[in-house]
Short mmCIF file of C-alpha atoms in Angstrom, two decimals:
data_model
loop_
_atom_site.label_atom_id
_atom_site.label_comp_id
_atom_site.label_asym_id
_atom_site.label_seq_id
_atom_site.Cartn_x
_atom_site.Cartn_y
_atom_site.Cartn_z
CA MET A 74 -67.55 -14.46 80.94
CA GLU A 75 -65.36 -11.44 80.25
CA ARG A 76 -62.02 -12.31 78.75
CA THR A 77 -58.80 -10.88 80.18
CA ALA A 78 -56.31 -9.32 77.75
CA SER A 79 -53.02 -11.19 77.56
CA LEU A 80 -50.87 -8.21 78.64
CA GLU A 81 -53.26 -6.79 81.24
CA GLY A 82 -51.24 -5.70 84.28
CA ILE A 83 -48.11 -5.00 82.22
CA THR A 84 -46.98 -1.37 82.33
CA VAL A 85 -44.86 0.01 79.48
CA ILE A 86 -43.10 3.38 79.53
CA ASP A 87 -42.96 4.57 75.95
CA PHE A 88 -40.13 6.98 75.09
CA THR A 89 -40.70 6.55 71.35
CA ALA A 90 -41.57 8.94 68.55
CA MET A 91 -42.09 8.91 64.80
CA MET A 92 -43.23 5.46 63.56
CA ALA A 93 -41.30 2.27 64.44
CA GLY A 94 -41.48 2.68 68.22
CA PRO A 95 -45.07 3.96 68.40
CA PHE A 96 -46.25 1.19 66.07
CA ALA A 97 -44.72 -1.42 68.40
CA THR A 98 -46.16 0.05 71.60
CA ARG A 99 -49.60 0.42 70.02
CA MET A 100 -49.55 -3.36 69.44
CA LEU A 101 -48.69 -3.88 73.12
CA ALA A 102 -51.57 -1.58 74.10
CA ASP A 103 -54.00 -3.51 71.90
CA CYS A 104 -53.00 -6.67 73.76
CA GLY A 105 -53.87 -5.05 77.08
CA ALA A 106 -50.68 -3.35 78.29
CA ASP A 107 -50.92 0.01 80.05
CA VAL A 108 -48.73 2.15 77.78
CA ILE A 109 -47.63 5.54 79.11
CA LYS A 110 -46.16 7.69 76.36
CA LEU A 111 -43.65 10.26 77.61
CA GLU A 112 -43.53 13.10 75.10
CA PRO A 113 -41.51 16.30 75.02
CA LEU A 114 -43.46 19.47 75.72
CA THR A 115 -43.68 20.04 71.97
CA GLY A 116 -45.08 16.54 71.40
CA ASP A 117 -44.19 13.68 69.10
CA TYR A 118 -43.36 15.09 65.67
CA MET A 119 -46.01 12.84 64.13
CA ARG A 120 -48.74 14.85 65.84
CA TYR A 121 -48.15 17.47 63.15
CA ARG A 122 -48.16 15.18 60.11
CA SER A 123 -51.10 15.10 57.70
CA PRO A 124 -53.82 14.10 57.33
CA ILE A 125 -54.82 16.62 59.99
CA ARG A 126 -58.42 17.39 60.97
CA ASN A 127 -59.06 20.38 63.21
CA GLY A 128 -55.46 20.40 64.38
CA ARG A 129 -55.13 16.67 65.13
CA SER A 130 -53.31 14.08 63.05
CA ALA A 131 -55.11 10.86 62.18
CA TYR A 132 -51.71 9.52 61.08
CA TYR A 133 -50.45 9.98 64.63
CA GLY A 134 -53.70 8.65 66.04
CA GLN A 135 -53.52 5.31 64.26
CA MET A 136 -50.13 4.58 65.84
CA ASN A 137 -50.90 5.92 69.31
CA SER A 138 -54.47 5.06 70.18
CA GLY A 139 -54.99 3.62 73.62
CA LYS A 140 -51.89 5.18 75.17
CA LYS A 141 -51.70 7.74 77.96
CA SER A 142 -49.82 10.92 77.11
CA VAL A 143 -47.55 12.53 79.69
CA ALA A 144 -45.74 15.65 78.44
CA ILE A 145 -42.48 16.15 80.30
CA ASP A 146 -39.17 17.95 79.87
CA LEU A 147 -36.61 15.16 80.19
CA LYS A 148 -33.78 17.67 79.88
CA SER A 149 -34.64 19.07 83.31
CA PRO A 150 -33.45 17.24 86.46
CA GLU A 151 -36.99 17.18 87.85
CA GLY A 152 -38.35 15.78 84.61
CA ARG A 153 -35.78 13.01 84.59
CA ALA A 154 -36.53 12.21 88.23
CA ILE A 155 -40.23 11.87 87.44
CA ALA A 156 -39.44 9.61 84.48
CA LEU A 157 -37.26 7.46 86.71
CA ASP A 158 -40.09 7.16 89.25
CA LEU A 159 -42.40 5.98 86.48
CA VAL A 160 -39.80 3.50 85.23
CA SER A 161 -39.49 2.07 88.75
CA ARG A 162 -43.13 0.99 88.52
CA ALA A 163 -42.94 -0.40 84.97
CA ASP A 164 -42.35 -3.79 83.43
CA ALA A 165 -40.86 -2.57 80.17
CA ILE A 166 -39.38 0.47 78.44
CA VAL A 167 -39.37 1.08 74.70
CA GLU A 168 -37.21 3.81 73.17
CA ASN A 169 -35.98 4.69 69.69
CA TYR A 170 -33.41 7.42 70.23
CA ARG A 171 -29.83 7.26 68.97
CA PRO A 172 -27.73 5.16 71.39
CA GLU A 173 -26.17 7.99 73.39
CA VAL A 174 -29.37 9.93 74.04
CA MET A 175 -30.83 7.76 76.80
CA ALA A 176 -27.39 7.48 78.43
CA GLY A 177 -27.19 11.28 78.50
CA LEU A 178 -30.50 11.32 80.37
CA GLY A 179 -29.37 8.64 82.83
CA LEU A 180 -32.09 6.37 81.46
CA ASP A 181 -29.96 3.88 79.52
CA TYR A 182 -30.21 0.13 80.00
CA ASP A 183 -26.97 -0.31 81.96
CA THR A 184 -27.97 2.33 84.49
CA LEU A 185 -31.55 1.15 84.91
CA HIS A 186 -30.76 -2.56 84.97
CA LYS A 187 -28.66 -2.08 88.10
CA GLN A 188 -31.61 -0.48 89.87
CA PHE A 189 -34.42 -2.54 88.34
CA PRO A 190 -33.04 -5.93 87.29
CA ARG A 191 -36.46 -7.23 86.20
CA LEU A 192 -37.02 -4.40 83.74
CA VAL A 193 -37.29 -5.31 80.05
CA TYR A 194 -35.69 -2.55 77.99
CA CYS A 195 -36.20 -2.38 74.22
CA SER A 196 -34.22 -0.09 71.93
CA ILE A 197 -35.19 0.38 68.27
CA THR A 198 -32.56 1.98 66.04
CA GLY A 199 -31.49 2.00 62.43
CA PHE A 200 -28.13 0.29 62.85
CA GLY A 201 -27.97 -1.00 66.43
CA GLN A 202 -26.26 0.07 69.63
CA LYS A 203 -22.64 -0.49 68.60
CA GLY A 204 -20.47 -0.25 65.52
CA GLU A 205 -19.47 2.28 62.91
CA ARG A 206 -23.02 3.29 61.95
CA ALA A 207 -24.67 3.13 65.38
CA ARG A 208 -25.01 6.93 65.67
CA ASP A 209 -26.25 7.49 62.12
CA PRO A 210 -29.80 8.84 61.83
CA ALA A 211 -31.91 6.32 59.95
CA TYR A 212 -35.44 6.89 58.79
CA ALA A 213 -37.13 4.06 56.89
CA PRO A 214 -36.24 5.30 53.36
CA ILE A 215 -32.56 5.41 54.38
CA ILE A 216 -32.79 1.81 55.56
CA HIS A 217 -34.58 0.75 52.37
CA ALA A 218 -31.59 2.09 50.45
CA ALA A 219 -28.92 0.78 52.82
CA SER A 220 -30.33 -2.75 53.24
CA GLY A 221 -30.39 -3.83 49.58
CA TYR A 222 -34.20 -3.76 49.52
CA ASP A 223 -34.51 -0.97 46.96
CA MET A 224 -31.79 -2.37 44.71
CA ALA A 225 -33.47 -5.79 44.72
CA HIS A 226 -36.66 -4.16 43.44
CA LEU A 227 -34.70 -2.28 40.80
CA LYS A 228 -33.15 -5.53 39.59
CA TYR A 229 -36.60 -7.09 39.27
CA ASN A 230 -38.03 -4.19 37.27
CA GLU A 231 -36.28 -4.10 33.93
CA GLY A 232 -36.38 -0.73 32.23
CA LEU A 233 -36.30 1.38 35.39
CA GLU A 234 -33.29 3.66 35.51
CA ARG A 235 -33.34 4.32 39.25
CA PRO A 236 -34.78 2.72 42.40
CA ALA A 237 -38.49 3.34 42.92
CA THR A 238 -39.79 6.33 44.85
CA THR A 239 -40.99 5.29 48.31
CA GLY A 240 -43.78 6.52 50.54
CA ILE A 241 -44.58 3.33 52.47
CA PHE A 242 -42.24 2.90 55.43
CA THR A 243 -41.74 -0.84 55.39
CA ALA A 244 -38.65 -0.80 57.61
CA ASP A 245 -40.52 0.96 60.42
CA VAL A 246 -43.43 -1.45 60.38
CA ILE A 247 -41.31 -4.60 60.11
CA SER A 248 -38.96 -3.56 62.92
CA ALA A 249 -41.97 -2.65 65.08
CA ILE A 250 -43.38 -6.14 64.63
CA TYR A 251 -40.03 -7.67 65.58
CA ALA A 252 -39.90 -5.43 68.65
CA PHE A 253 -43.43 -6.44 69.65
CA GLY A 254 -42.53 -10.13 69.56
CA ALA A 255 -39.12 -9.69 71.17
CA ILE A 256 -40.49 -7.67 74.09
CA GLN A 257 -42.98 -10.40 74.90
CA THR A 258 -40.28 -13.06 74.64
CA ALA A 259 -38.17 -11.05 77.09
CA LEU A 260 -41.16 -10.73 79.45
CA LEU A 261 -41.63 -14.51 79.31
CA HIS A 262 -37.89 -14.95 79.98
CA ARG A 263 -38.26 -12.71 83.02
CA GLU A 264 -41.14 -14.81 84.35
CA ARG A 265 -39.13 -18.00 83.89
CA PHE A 266 -35.72 -16.82 85.07
CA GLY A 267 -36.44 -13.71 87.15
CA VAL A 268 -34.39 -11.17 85.21
CA GLY A 269 -35.05 -8.55 82.56
CA GLN A 270 -32.77 -7.81 79.65
CA HIS A 271 -31.96 -5.42 76.83
CA VAL A 272 -33.77 -6.04 73.53
CA ASP A 273 -31.86 -4.46 70.63
CA VAL A 274 -33.97 -4.19 67.46
CA THR A 275 -32.45 -2.77 64.27
CA LEU A 276 -34.26 -1.61 61.18
CA ILE A 277 -31.54 -2.77 58.81
CA ASP A 278 -31.56 -6.32 60.19
CA ALA A 279 -35.35 -6.37 59.99
CA MET A 280 -35.17 -5.52 56.30
CA LEU A 281 -32.41 -8.04 55.61
CA ASN A 282 -34.59 -10.74 57.12
CA MET A 283 -37.23 -9.95 54.47
CA LEU A 284 -34.75 -10.58 51.67
CA VAL A 285 -34.61 -14.37 52.00
CA TYR A 286 -33.99 -15.30 48.37
CA GLU A 287 -31.79 -12.26 47.78
CA MET A 288 -29.56 -13.13 50.73
CA GLN A 289 -28.88 -16.61 49.39
CA GLU A 290 -28.63 -15.56 45.75
CA ALA A 291 -25.98 -13.01 46.70
CA GLN A 292 -23.85 -15.88 48.01
CA PHE A 293 -24.71 -18.54 45.44
CA GLN A 294 -25.42 -16.80 42.17
CA THR A 295 -27.56 -18.52 39.59
CA THR A 296 -27.98 -17.90 35.88
CA GLN A 297 -31.66 -18.83 36.06
CA ARG A 298 -33.86 -15.77 36.60
CA ARG A 299 -36.41 -16.46 39.31
CA PRO A 300 -40.13 -16.23 38.49
CA LEU A 301 -41.41 -12.72 39.17
CA TYR A 302 -44.98 -11.80 39.89
CA GLN A 303 -45.96 -8.89 37.70
CA PRO A 304 -49.19 -6.95 37.26
CA LEU A 305 -51.21 -8.09 34.28
CA LYS A 306 -53.08 -5.36 32.46
CA ALA A 307 -56.85 -5.81 32.28
CA ALA A 308 -59.39 -3.80 30.31
CA ASP A 309 -59.95 -1.41 33.22
CA GLY A 310 -57.00 -1.86 35.56
CA PHE A 311 -54.58 -4.57 36.64
CA VAL A 312 -54.69 -8.02 38.18
CA MET A 313 -52.15 -10.19 39.94
CA ALA A 314 -52.22 -13.94 39.25
CA ALA A 315 -49.96 -16.55 40.84
CA PRO A 316 -50.24 -19.97 39.14
CA VAL A 317 -47.48 -21.31 41.36
CA ASN A 318 -48.09 -25.04 41.74
CA GLN A 319 -49.15 -27.62 39.20
CA LYS A 320 -52.80 -27.59 40.21
CA ASN A 321 -52.93 -23.76 39.99
CA PHE A 322 -51.49 -23.81 36.51
CA GLU A 323 -53.71 -26.56 35.19
CA GLY A 324 -56.77 -24.73 36.48
CA LEU A 325 -55.62 -21.48 34.87
CA ALA A 326 -54.98 -23.10 31.48
CA ILE A 327 -58.48 -24.54 31.38
CA ALA A 328 -60.16 -21.38 32.75
CA ILE A 329 -58.71 -19.07 30.10
CA GLY A 330 -59.37 -21.44 27.22
CA HIS A 331 -55.93 -22.96 26.69
CA PRO A 332 -56.11 -26.54 27.98
CA GLU A 333 -53.37 -27.45 25.48
CA TRP A 334 -50.86 -25.63 27.71
CA ASN A 335 -51.04 -28.55 30.13
CA GLN A 336 -49.21 -30.67 27.52
CA ASP A 337 -47.05 -27.87 26.14
CA PRO A 338 -43.40 -28.70 26.98
CA ARG A 339 -42.76 -25.00 27.66
CA PHE A 340 -45.26 -24.94 30.53
CA SER A 341 -46.28 -28.46 31.54
CA THR A 342 -43.90 -28.75 34.51
CA ILE A 343 -42.85 -26.37 37.25
CA THR A 344 -39.26 -26.34 35.96
CA ALA A 345 -40.39 -25.62 32.41
CA ARG A 346 -42.58 -22.76 33.56
CA GLU A 347 -39.73 -21.23 35.54
CA HIS A 348 -37.61 -21.18 32.38
CA ASN A 349 -40.44 -19.67 30.33
CA TRP A 350 -42.15 -17.56 32.98
CA GLY A 351 -41.98 -14.27 31.10
CA MET A 352 -43.53 -15.85 28.01
CA LEU A 353 -46.30 -17.39 30.14
CA MET A 354 -47.15 -14.04 31.74
CA GLU A 355 -47.36 -12.40 28.29
CA LEU A 356 -49.77 -15.09 27.10
CA ILE A 357 -51.96 -14.75 30.18
CA GLU A 358 -52.03 -10.99 29.69
CA GLU A 359 -53.43 -11.46 26.19
CA TRP A 360 -56.47 -12.95 27.94
CA THR A 361 -56.71 -10.38 30.77
CA LEU A 362 -56.43 -7.40 28.39
CA SER A 363 -59.87 -8.03 26.92
CA ARG A 364 -61.69 -8.39 30.24
CA PRO A 365 -62.49 -6.22 33.25
CA ALA A 366 -60.24 -6.85 36.24
CA ALA A 367 -63.15 -8.04 38.39
CA GLU A 368 -64.08 -10.67 35.78
CA CYS A 369 -60.47 -11.86 35.56
CA GLU A 370 -60.32 -12.21 39.33
CA ALA A 371 -63.63 -14.08 39.56
CA THR A 372 -62.80 -16.46 36.71
CA LEU A 373 -59.37 -17.41 38.00
CA MET A 374 -60.44 -17.69 41.63
CA ARG A 375 -63.24 -20.07 40.63
CA ALA A 376 -60.58 -22.18 38.94
CA GLY A 377 -58.50 -22.27 42.13
CA VAL A 378 -55.88 -19.83 40.88
CA PRO A 379 -54.75 -17.21 43.43
CA CYS A 380 -55.69 -13.89 41.86
CA SER A 381 -56.69 -10.36 42.83
CA ARG A 382 -57.48 -7.18 41.02
CA TYR A 383 -55.48 -4.19 42.23
CA LYS A 384 -57.34 -2.14 44.83
CA THR A 385 -56.76 1.05 46.76
CA VAL A 386 -57.00 1.41 50.53
CA GLY A 387 -60.10 3.50 49.88
CA ASP A 388 -61.63 0.56 48.04
CA LEU A 389 -61.05 -1.67 51.06
CA LEU A 390 -62.57 0.80 53.51
CA ALA A 391 -65.83 0.51 51.59
CA GLU A 392 -65.67 -3.19 50.74
CA PRO A 393 -68.48 -5.16 52.43
CA ALA A 394 -66.35 -8.28 52.89
CA MET A 395 -63.71 -6.33 54.82
CA ILE A 396 -66.32 -4.56 56.92
CA ASP A 397 -68.19 -7.79 57.69
CA ARG A 398 -65.07 -9.53 58.97
CA GLY A 399 -64.33 -6.67 61.35
CA THR A 400 -61.15 -5.51 59.67
CA PHE A 401 -61.62 -1.91 60.81
CA GLU A 402 -61.99 -0.41 64.26
CA GLU A 403 -63.09 3.10 65.11
CA VAL A 404 -61.04 5.32 67.38
CA SER A 405 -61.50 8.98 68.24
CA ASP A 406 -59.48 12.00 69.20
CA GLY A 407 -60.73 15.47 70.01
CA SER A 408 -61.43 16.08 66.32
CA GLY A 409 -63.72 13.10 65.91
CA PRO A 410 -63.74 9.43 64.90
CA PHE A 411 -61.73 7.67 62.21
CA SER A 412 -61.05 4.10 61.16
CA ILE A 413 -57.89 2.09 61.72
CA PRO A 414 -57.15 -1.56 60.85
CA ARG A 415 -57.36 -4.03 63.68
CA GLN A 416 -54.30 -6.11 64.48
CA PRO A 417 -53.80 -8.99 62.01
CA PHE A 418 -54.10 -11.63 64.73
CA THR A 419 -56.68 -12.76 67.25
CA PHE A 420 -56.64 -15.09 70.26
CA SER A 421 -59.35 -17.57 71.11
CA ASP A 422 -59.30 -16.72 74.82
CA ALA A 423 -58.03 -13.14 75.04
CA PRO A 424 -59.18 -9.91 73.39
CA VAL A 425 -57.01 -7.94 70.99
CA VAL A 426 -58.73 -4.61 70.48
CA SER A 427 -57.78 -0.99 70.04
CA ARG A 428 -58.72 1.24 72.91
CA PRO A 429 -60.85 3.84 71.21
CA HIS A 430 -59.31 7.07 72.55
CA VAL A 431 -56.30 9.01 71.25
CA SER A 432 -54.95 11.34 73.94
CA ASP A 433 -54.05 14.93 73.26
CA LEU A 434 -50.53 16.01 74.19
CA GLY A 435 -50.19 15.84 77.97
CA GLU A 436 -53.84 14.92 78.46
CA ASP A 437 -53.01 12.23 81.01
CA THR A 438 -50.15 13.95 82.84
CA ALA A 439 -52.06 14.72 86.02
CA GLY A 440 -53.88 11.38 86.08
CA VAL A 441 -50.73 9.31 85.63
CA LEU A 442 -48.56 11.25 88.06
CA GLY A 443 -51.31 11.42 90.66
CA GLY A 444 -52.33 7.79 90.27
CA MET A 445 -48.93 6.13 89.90
CA LEU A 446 -46.73 8.46 91.92
CA GLY A 447 -49.21 9.99 94.36
CA MET A 448 -48.28 13.50 93.22
CA ASP A 449 -50.76 16.11 94.44
CA GLU A 450 -52.40 18.84 92.36
CA ALA A 451 -50.32 21.64 93.86
CA ARG A 452 -47.07 19.87 92.96
CA ILE A 453 -48.27 19.22 89.41
CA ALA A 454 -49.38 22.85 89.03
CA ASP A 455 -45.96 24.05 90.20
CA LEU A 456 -44.15 21.80 87.73
CA ARG A 457 -46.38 23.03 84.94
CA ALA A 458 -45.73 26.64 85.85
CA ARG A 459 -41.99 25.98 85.60
CA LYS A 460 -42.35 24.18 82.22
CA VAL A 461 -41.28 20.79 83.55
CA LEU A 462 -44.71 19.38 82.65
CA LEU A 463 -47.43 20.35 80.24
#
């Protein structure tokens, strides 16, 4: 029997660009929602970010597969009217403009809620809808700096003179995940109580919620340095080992030939190890240095010690274990197929799967406007000629 996707029948109008918003709406699409991405006539900026193959960005494609692309000039009255017609048929909106932008278009929550009280409206911004910093532009690296995240890493890495260079946009991904969950909670609320609401997701709050220990340590400072998990150098790379609990540690001591550590007062208890953690890591590294990383990983894992050698994403794309478990899905745009990771969750009775097509800019304009709004070909052609649509 064919399974029905959990969000099948839910229509989402996607006003997002860049990363946080598109990442969130892609998750909704993978759960079955019909996501209609409204792009400016020039397209989402991410369409032009590398890696690009034959003019199309795989970077963009990973975050936007399975969505329909409608290219529309929202600055024109006719474009805004079309967007409003689409919103009238939707269950949810997701946008990640600065707070005043949607209000300037007449597409803000207060305006739309009066007309469509069941609409769920999600805004994703750096610093929220109100307050001193609400209008500040905020890409992920800015939030990493502003949230305390980068300075926490600097504190943990003795010897560094400045915060680490960043190229992985953690704030975007984390806020997208919060948005994904919050939108579904708001949809459930609507089903229970009959009314939609505004979901306000902020990147800075998302990052602060990652800093659990750091939040409490900032209020209740301790002189005891917390155990830090550091890379251990192996003969041909690095490994990460985490002998956290008593059983882990005892297994490690035996596996690397130092059973006497289990009676050593410096290491024999969790408290003792916390006080001597740096010394313990140095001693373990004396063992890892003389062995290949793969051997270190295998030896410690057999002993029940959480351990992994350091890998690249390229390594994982070719790793049989990852392939066998279905970690990767194939999607395609007009330049050909490429792999993306599947969502990190599954349901026993509903599919979660990437729709395999990435739409070109405006590819679905005619289909969406004809199908949802009943707009005829002549009308669409006229709007295209006048640069309202692409």
